Amino acid sequence: MGDHHHGPAKGLSRWLFTTNHKDIGTMYLWFSFAMFILGGAFAMIIRAELFQPGMQLVEPAFFNQMTTLHGLIMVFGAIMPSFVGLANWMIPMMIGAPDMALPRMNNWSFWILPPAFLILASTLFMEGGAPAFGWTFYAPLSTTYAPPSVTYFIFSIHVLGLSSIMGSINIIATVMNMRAPGMTYMKMPLFVWTWLITAFLLVAVMPVLAGAVTMMLMDIHFGTSFFSAAGGGDPVLFQHVFWFFGHPEVYIIILPAFGVVSQIIPAFSRKPLFGYASMVYATAAIAFLSFIVWAHHMYTVGMPIAGELFFMYATMLIAVPTGVKVFNWITTMWRGSMTFETPMLFCIGFLVLFTIGGFTGLMLSIAPADFQYHDSYFVVAHFHYVMVAGAVFSMTAAVYYWLPKWCGRMYNETMGKTHFWISFIGFNVTFFPQHFVGLAGMPRRIPDYALQFTDFNMMSSIGAFIYGASQILFLYNVIATIVAGKPTSEEKVWDGAEGLEWTVATPAPYHTFETPPAVR
Amino acid sequence: MSDQATTHEKYYVPEKSAMAALATIGLITSTFGAATAMNQATFGNGESSFTTMYIGLCIFAATLFSWFRTTIKENLAGMNSAQLKKSYVIGMFWFIFSEVMFFAAFFGALFYVRTLAGPWLAGEGEGGAWNHLLWEGFQYSWPMMQTPQEAVGGVSNQVMANMGTFTSAHKSMAFAEVDAWYQWLPMWNTIILLTSSGTVHIAHEGLLSGNRSRFNLWLGITVALGVIFLSLQVVEYYEAYAHFGLTLNSGIYGSTFFMLTGFHGFHVAMGTIMLAIQLIRSLKAGHFTSDDHFGFEASSWYWHFVDVVWVGLFLFVYIL
Ligand code: HEM
Ligand SMILES: [Cu+2]
């Protein structure tokens, strides 16, 4: 067995063969950032094309490939792996465990991701082009009318799903089984709680996504008729199966973000989180409700009226636990001695903008109103408020918050704050006008538009370039911190921070908590 | 807190391992190979080669073999604490849950088609307004013995073009189709699989009471029942293709029938292999003690799981 107090191995084999949760977390984080840049580059192409009406830069077919790959890469390549990376780094440290429960499988869950995305990206160079049917890949666009590269797309989705399932099983086993003595469930940091519930969601719905792409594969290559009415199937069946995965998926994306915000806001308000227990129950309620609202994405497919109503009311119900959360975050700040370091700024940005996204969601949940909004830029604005200003902002906050613990160096605060303000402004300039063009009738996923939408689209494009550029600053700041940031060895980098991760040395040693700490 | 161990054994965190990297190579090679071969067959000139996929699968299988071997050796060497063993238990449980959800997708598709989409296609209810425009004359029944396409007289008469060509079975798998009750294979398969859940349980009890020969005997019987089940399934598929005209191509009935029974059969095959491996471990290496036999336990849970899925299949695919 050898000496357990060794440091990391040298060279490439450290990363390829590692079983260490911190190494694996680091790889997830860097990989997701690379995907964020790639997906971002595709978004820049989209916004450049939409800068003016008329056909500018790219062919419509290529435009469709860009919107498709942008969505897929951001959801499956950037946001999801980034939170898995954070889970890997933080969960063992937060619950006082020596590592993840199943370390070798942990490494495998990571390493199948890069080749899967390589295959997905390589479809761009295949005959017939990359998938062009949107990130929601509705049949029959993705079956009867799909380019041949769809087969590679299907298999890469399978591999991504496998990675997510293994990753979540690992997280569940870690949280259920590896908590230090005294770390009862109701003492767990909220980040751990939200990830535990997210992991349940993942294990429940990733297999359903696998089922959806399997049915596609069979329809395309083996003559089945799941999604073909001529054979007695139904293209709408695809949407049901997809959204049964898809709606829980959006909560898979946002719940860990809720967790992050629930860690950071108390730290910089110097007050414990308001309503801890209600936060846990609200998270569980959201997760439960997320299974019975999927058809709010399908109001316009021609569902029976009873279905429309059921899904409308169920969807509106989600606003209740979500409201509980927003209330608790605000109340945590109430009369706190607040300071506004970069992580806190991103969390407050999250709070304001995510709430706007929640409200537009509520508007969309009204079935008769959604008949107008559906497939318009209003929907695009809605989900970017929740996914970018929600998930990505909170992920950014997390990086600033824990980076000093990870590498023992402080980031440059001025640069961090600059990054926040450019991001915040760039984001709003990009997506706020999209509400207006959407309400005025501009459809999504079309490379050209009517003249009256020009001004708002120009604003959107300029905002997008600003937001994109601010990420370069972020990258620079992170690298500069790692190589030359001001060293710090304080265990508790932030004076208001709570939790076991702040009791270990800074930078966090390669192995932490080999013997479990005592919790209160 | 009292609900947690106060004295902690050291949790075994394994050293660096190349297995994940090798398994990745195997998995990616096989999926890439499979995609390429399928595309050659469907979009190319029809010639396709699955060689790459098989190479990948071999690498994958070999890696899994050595992975499990390492894990077993670690356990025999006493490196696994009670806590680590619990991690394996939790892992297996949630893995099986994910499999349940995979089947749920296909069962969901079946229920949706049978209760909503099918009747709508035939013009019933709120969703049925298009029947007279698109599928005039289509009648819904289950098993669906005539596809909407055939109801309107084939592809050339279809209002909507380019949706594939589908045939129908002239005979379904329902009980009503057989001449004598004992000719109905699904019934025998149900009996076999339910019995095998019992035999694997008896084997477990043998192990728990330290009776190895009883364990080996009943585990052997379970494996044999698994093989018989699969053989009957092969016979059924042969019948379907050769005599019933029931194929993957026979509209939604064929699609759901083959996908549900096919994935189930695949899982039975996996379960049989898993149990057979446990049998070999017990026979050849004397593995397992009455209080340490996770490899067997996990396989038997898996076996009960495929059994339960079969009960669902028997009800909703064959009977109702
Ligand atoms: C109060 C909570 C929310 C409500 C009531 C809500 C409601 C809705 C509705 C009704 C739609 C369908 C609009 C249409 O296509 O016509 C929609 C779309 C969408 N929502 Fe939300 N939403 C909420 C929160 C979220 C969150 C937290 C996320 C992700 C982090 C999210 C991500 C999305 C995405 C990605 C789409 C568009 C999917 C697509 O068609 O590409 N939503 N939302
Ligand atoms: Cu939704």
Short mmCIF file of C-alpha atoms in Angstrom, two decimals, chain B residues 18-297:
data_model
loop_
_atom_site.label_atom_id
_atom_site.label_comp_id
_atom_site.label_asym_id
_atom_site.label_seq_id
_atom_site.Cartn_x
_atom_site.Cartn_y
_atom_site.Cartn_z
CA ALA B 18 -4.44 2.96 -15.28
CA MET B 19 -7.75 1.16 -15.42
CA ALA B 20 -9.90 4.23 -15.96
CA ALA B 21 -7.74 5.30 -18.88
CA LEU B 22 -7.87 1.84 -20.47
CA ALA B 23 -11.61 1.58 -19.96
CA THR B 24 -11.96 4.96 -21.65
CA ILE B 25 -10.01 3.75 -24.66
CA GLY B 26 -12.21 0.67 -24.85
CA LEU B 27 -15.46 2.56 -24.47
CA ILE B 28 -14.65 5.30 -26.94
CA THR B 29 -13.23 2.92 -29.53
CA SER B 30 -16.32 0.74 -29.37
CA THR B 31 -18.83 3.58 -29.55
CA PHE B 32 -16.94 5.29 -32.35
CA GLY B 33 -16.70 1.98 -34.18
CA ALA B 34 -20.40 1.30 -33.71
CA ALA B 35 -21.40 4.73 -35.01
CA THR B 36 -19.14 4.42 -38.03
CA ALA B 37 -20.41 0.98 -38.93
CA MET B 38 -24.06 2.00 -38.59
CA ASN B 39 -23.49 5.02 -40.77
CA GLN B 40 -21.78 2.92 -43.41
CA ALA B 41 -24.76 0.62 -43.45
CA THR B 42 -27.47 3.29 -43.53
CA PHE B 43 -25.91 6.19 -45.42
CA GLY B 44 -23.04 4.52 -47.28
CA ASN B 45 -22.97 1.86 -49.92
CA GLY B 46 -24.31 -0.70 -47.49
CA GLU B 47 -21.03 -2.38 -46.68
CA SER B 48 -20.15 -1.94 -43.08
CA SER B 49 -17.54 -3.26 -40.74
CA PHE B 50 -17.96 -3.60 -37.02
CA THR B 51 -14.31 -4.56 -36.49
CA THR B 52 -13.40 -1.35 -34.68
CA MET B 53 -16.35 -1.80 -32.36
CA TYR B 54 -15.32 -5.36 -31.53
CA ILE B 55 -11.75 -4.30 -30.83
CA GLY B 56 -13.05 -1.62 -28.50
CA LEU B 57 -15.36 -4.05 -26.77
CA CYS B 58 -12.47 -6.49 -26.24
CA ILE B 59 -10.34 -3.78 -24.66
CA PHE B 60 -13.29 -2.75 -22.54
CA ALA B 61 -14.10 -6.26 -21.39
CA ALA B 62 -10.46 -7.00 -20.59
CA THR B 63 -10.18 -3.81 -18.56
CA LEU B 64 -13.37 -4.51 -16.64
CA PHE B 65 -12.08 -8.01 -15.96
CA SER B 66 -8.87 -6.75 -14.45
CA TRP B 67 -10.69 -3.94 -12.65
CA PHE B 68 -12.99 -6.38 -10.88
CA ARG B 69 -10.08 -8.73 -10.25
CA THR B 70 -8.16 -5.96 -8.53
CA THR B 71 -11.16 -5.04 -6.44
CA ILE B 72 -11.69 -8.64 -5.37
CA LYS B 73 -8.01 -9.05 -4.52
CA GLU B 74 -8.08 -5.90 -2.43
CA ASN B 75 -11.02 -7.24 -0.52
CA LEU B 76 -9.35 -10.62 0.05
CA ALA B 77 -6.26 -8.80 1.26
CA GLY B 78 -8.42 -7.13 3.89
CA MET B 79 -8.01 -3.60 2.57
CA ASN B 80 -11.73 -2.90 2.47
CA SER B 81 -13.19 -1.37 5.57
CA ALA B 82 -16.82 -1.87 6.47
CA GLN B 83 -17.36 1.69 5.33
CA LEU B 84 -15.94 1.06 1.87
CA LYS B 85 -18.13 -2.00 1.53
CA LYS B 86 -21.11 0.19 2.26
CA SER B 87 -20.02 2.51 -0.55
CA TYR B 88 -20.19 -0.44 -2.92
CA VAL B 89 -23.66 -1.31 -1.67
CA ILE B 90 -24.89 2.25 -2.19
CA GLY B 91 -23.25 2.34 -5.61
CA MET B 92 -24.95 -0.85 -6.74
CA PHE B 93 -28.32 0.26 -5.43
CA TRP B 94 -28.29 3.53 -7.35
CA PHE B 95 -26.93 1.83 -10.45
CA ILE B 96 -29.93 -0.46 -10.44
CA PHE B 97 -32.18 2.54 -9.91
CA SER B 98 -30.71 4.16 -13.01
CA GLU B 99 -31.49 0.98 -14.95
CA VAL B 100 -35.06 1.14 -13.70
CA MET B 101 -35.33 4.64 -15.13
CA PHE B 102 -33.92 3.46 -18.47
CA PHE B 103 -36.72 0.93 -18.73
CA ALA B 104 -39.16 3.56 -17.54
CA ALA B 105 -38.46 5.55 -20.71
CA PHE B 106 -39.51 2.63 -22.90
CA PHE B 107 -42.50 1.72 -20.75
CA GLY B 108 -43.49 5.37 -20.84
CA ALA B 109 -43.33 5.32 -24.63
CA LEU B 110 -45.49 2.21 -24.68
CA PHE B 111 -48.14 3.70 -22.37
CA TYR B 112 -48.17 6.97 -24.27
CA VAL B 113 -48.70 5.28 -27.60
CA ARG B 114 -51.32 2.90 -26.28
CA THR B 115 -53.42 5.37 -24.34
CA LEU B 116 -52.93 8.65 -26.21
CA ALA B 117 -51.14 8.70 -29.53
CA GLY B 118 -52.72 5.58 -30.99
CA PRO B 119 -56.35 6.64 -30.43
CA TRP B 120 -55.52 10.16 -31.63
CA LEU B 121 -54.10 8.81 -34.87
CA ALA B 122 -57.39 7.04 -35.37
CA GLY B 123 -59.30 10.27 -34.93
CA GLU B 124 -60.42 10.01 -31.34
CA GLY B 125 -60.46 12.77 -28.79
CA GLU B 126 -58.92 16.19 -28.75
CA GLY B 127 -55.77 15.10 -30.52
CA GLY B 128 -57.65 13.38 -33.32
CA ALA B 129 -58.62 16.24 -35.59
CA TRP B 130 -56.12 15.32 -38.30
CA ASN B 131 -57.16 11.74 -38.88
CA HIS B 132 -59.30 12.44 -41.90
CA LEU B 133 -56.57 14.57 -43.43
CA LEU B 134 -53.61 12.31 -42.83
CA TRP B 135 -54.59 8.76 -41.97
CA GLU B 136 -58.12 8.31 -43.29
CA GLY B 137 -59.35 4.83 -42.49
CA PHE B 138 -56.84 4.03 -39.78
CA GLN B 139 -58.38 2.08 -36.90
CA TYR B 140 -56.61 1.83 -33.59
CA SER B 141 -56.25 -1.46 -31.79
CA TRP B 142 -53.55 -3.03 -29.71
CA PRO B 143 -51.51 -4.96 -30.71
CA MET B 144 -51.45 -2.67 -33.72
CA MET B 145 -51.80 -5.02 -36.64
CA GLN B 146 -52.10 -2.38 -39.32
CA THR B 147 -49.96 0.74 -39.36
CA PRO B 148 -51.45 4.09 -40.38
CA GLN B 149 -49.27 3.92 -43.47
CA GLU B 150 -50.84 0.67 -44.56
CA ALA B 151 -54.29 1.95 -43.71
CA VAL B 152 -53.96 4.67 -46.33
CA GLY B 153 -52.50 2.23 -48.85
CA GLY B 154 -48.76 2.57 -48.45
CA VAL B 155 -46.07 5.20 -48.74
CA SER B 156 -47.22 6.41 -52.13
CA ASN B 157 -50.63 7.37 -50.77
CA GLN B 158 -49.27 9.12 -47.71
CA VAL B 159 -49.99 12.82 -47.38
CA MET B 160 -46.76 13.26 -45.45
CA ALA B 161 -43.77 12.00 -47.34
CA ASN B 162 -40.47 10.53 -46.31
CA MET B 163 -41.27 8.92 -42.99
CA GLY B 164 -39.96 5.44 -43.68
CA THR B 165 -41.66 2.29 -44.83
CA PHE B 166 -43.37 0.11 -42.27
CA THR B 167 -44.96 -3.28 -42.50
CA SER B 168 -47.21 -5.00 -40.02
CA ALA B 169 -47.17 -8.33 -38.33
CA HIS B 170 -49.90 -10.72 -39.28
CA LYS B 171 -49.73 -12.38 -35.90
CA SER B 172 -48.99 -10.87 -32.49
CA MET B 173 -47.47 -12.31 -29.36
CA ALA B 174 -50.76 -12.23 -27.48
CA PHE B 175 -52.15 -15.27 -25.75
CA ALA B 176 -55.12 -15.34 -28.11
CA GLU B 177 -52.84 -16.20 -31.00
CA VAL B 178 -51.69 -19.62 -29.80
CA ASP B 179 -53.59 -22.85 -30.36
CA ALA B 180 -52.90 -24.39 -26.97
CA TRP B 181 -51.93 -22.71 -23.73
CA TYR B 182 -48.71 -24.65 -23.33
CA GLN B 183 -47.44 -23.27 -26.63
CA TRP B 184 -47.31 -19.78 -25.21
CA LEU B 185 -43.62 -19.10 -24.63
CA PRO B 186 -44.00 -15.93 -22.52
CA MET B 187 -45.82 -17.93 -19.89
CA TRP B 188 -42.99 -20.43 -19.65
CA ASN B 189 -40.48 -17.61 -19.53
CA THR B 190 -42.40 -16.02 -16.68
CA ILE B 191 -42.38 -19.26 -14.75
CA ILE B 192 -38.69 -19.73 -15.40
CA LEU B 193 -37.68 -16.26 -14.35
CA LEU B 194 -39.84 -16.19 -11.23
CA THR B 195 -38.46 -19.56 -10.23
CA SER B 196 -34.93 -18.34 -10.76
CA SER B 197 -35.50 -15.50 -8.35
CA GLY B 198 -36.42 -18.13 -5.79
CA THR B 199 -33.45 -20.36 -6.57
CA VAL B 200 -31.00 -17.49 -6.25
CA HIS B 201 -32.57 -16.74 -2.89
CA ILE B 202 -32.12 -20.35 -1.77
CA ALA B 203 -28.49 -20.13 -2.89
CA HIS B 204 -28.09 -17.02 -0.77
CA GLU B 205 -29.53 -18.78 2.25
CA GLY B 206 -27.13 -21.65 1.66
CA LEU B 207 -24.25 -19.23 1.74
CA LEU B 208 -25.53 -17.50 4.84
CA SER B 209 -25.76 -20.78 6.68
CA GLY B 210 -22.28 -21.73 5.52
CA ASN B 211 -23.49 -24.54 3.28
CA ARG B 212 -21.31 -24.13 0.22
CA SER B 213 -22.51 -27.10 -1.78
CA ARG B 214 -26.09 -25.90 -1.41
CA PHE B 215 -24.96 -22.46 -2.56
CA ASN B 216 -23.17 -23.85 -5.60
CA LEU B 217 -26.03 -26.13 -6.54
CA TRP B 218 -28.77 -23.50 -6.42
CA LEU B 219 -26.65 -20.84 -8.00
CA GLY B 220 -25.88 -23.30 -10.79
CA ILE B 221 -29.59 -23.93 -11.23
CA THR B 222 -30.21 -20.19 -11.40
CA VAL B 223 -27.62 -19.75 -14.12
CA ALA B 224 -29.12 -22.65 -16.03
CA LEU B 225 -32.58 -21.10 -15.78
CA GLY B 226 -31.15 -17.85 -17.11
CA VAL B 227 -29.71 -19.69 -20.09
CA ILE B 228 -32.99 -21.48 -20.73
CA PHE B 229 -34.87 -18.19 -20.58
CA LEU B 230 -32.52 -16.67 -23.12
CA SER B 231 -32.80 -19.68 -25.41
CA LEU B 232 -36.59 -19.47 -25.36
CA GLN B 233 -36.30 -15.78 -26.09
CA VAL B 234 -34.21 -16.62 -29.15
CA VAL B 235 -36.87 -19.10 -30.24
CA GLU B 236 -39.54 -16.45 -29.79
CA TYR B 237 -37.61 -13.92 -31.88
CA TYR B 238 -37.08 -16.53 -34.57
CA GLU B 239 -40.80 -17.26 -34.61
CA ALA B 240 -41.58 -13.57 -34.76
CA TYR B 241 -39.34 -12.92 -37.73
CA ALA B 242 -39.90 -16.18 -39.59
CA HIS B 243 -43.59 -16.87 -39.02
CA PHE B 244 -45.37 -13.86 -37.55
CA GLY B 245 -43.97 -11.16 -39.80
CA LEU B 246 -43.25 -9.33 -36.57
CA THR B 247 -40.02 -7.36 -36.96
CA LEU B 248 -38.45 -4.11 -35.82
CA ASN B 249 -40.09 -2.70 -38.91
CA SER B 250 -43.66 -3.61 -37.97
CA GLY B 251 -44.72 -0.21 -36.81
CA ILE B 252 -44.92 0.82 -33.21
CA TYR B 253 -46.00 -2.62 -32.02
CA GLY B 254 -42.81 -4.20 -33.34
CA SER B 255 -40.74 -1.24 -32.11
CA THR B 256 -41.96 -1.41 -28.53
CA PHE B 257 -42.07 -5.20 -28.45
CA PHE B 258 -38.50 -5.68 -29.58
CA MET B 259 -37.00 -2.78 -27.69
CA LEU B 260 -38.57 -3.75 -24.38
CA THR B 261 -38.00 -7.48 -24.63
CA GLY B 262 -34.64 -6.92 -26.32
CA PHE B 263 -33.23 -4.67 -23.63
CA HIS B 264 -34.66 -6.96 -21.02
CA GLY B 265 -33.06 -9.96 -22.69
CA PHE B 266 -29.77 -8.09 -22.81
CA HIS B 267 -30.02 -7.47 -19.09
CA VAL B 268 -30.84 -11.11 -18.44
CA ALA B 269 -27.73 -12.02 -20.40
CA MET B 270 -25.66 -9.62 -18.29
CA GLY B 271 -27.20 -10.98 -15.11
CA THR B 272 -26.55 -14.57 -16.17
CA ILE B 273 -22.91 -13.75 -16.88
CA MET B 274 -22.59 -12.00 -13.54
CA LEU B 275 -24.07 -14.94 -11.66
CA ALA B 276 -21.96 -17.41 -13.65
CA ILE B 277 -18.84 -15.49 -12.67
CA GLN B 278 -19.84 -15.71 -9.01
CA LEU B 279 -20.39 -19.45 -9.46
CA ILE B 280 -16.94 -19.86 -10.99
CA ARG B 281 -15.42 -17.81 -8.18
CA SER B 282 -17.04 -20.03 -5.63
CA LEU B 283 -16.20 -23.30 -7.39
CA LYS B 284 -12.66 -22.55 -8.48
CA ALA B 285 -11.39 -20.17 -5.86
CA GLY B 286 -13.64 -20.83 -2.89
CA HIS B 287 -14.57 -17.16 -2.68
CA PHE B 288 -17.35 -15.84 -0.42
CA THR B 289 -17.98 -16.38 3.22
CA SER B 290 -21.25 -16.18 5.04
CA ASP B 291 -20.62 -12.58 6.04
CA ASP B 292 -18.61 -11.33 3.05
CA HIS B 293 -20.05 -12.00 -0.39
CA PHE B 294 -20.86 -8.67 -1.97
CA GLY B 295 -20.07 -9.83 -5.52
CA PHE B 296 -22.76 -12.45 -5.23
CA GLU B 297 -25.20 -10.21 -3.42
#
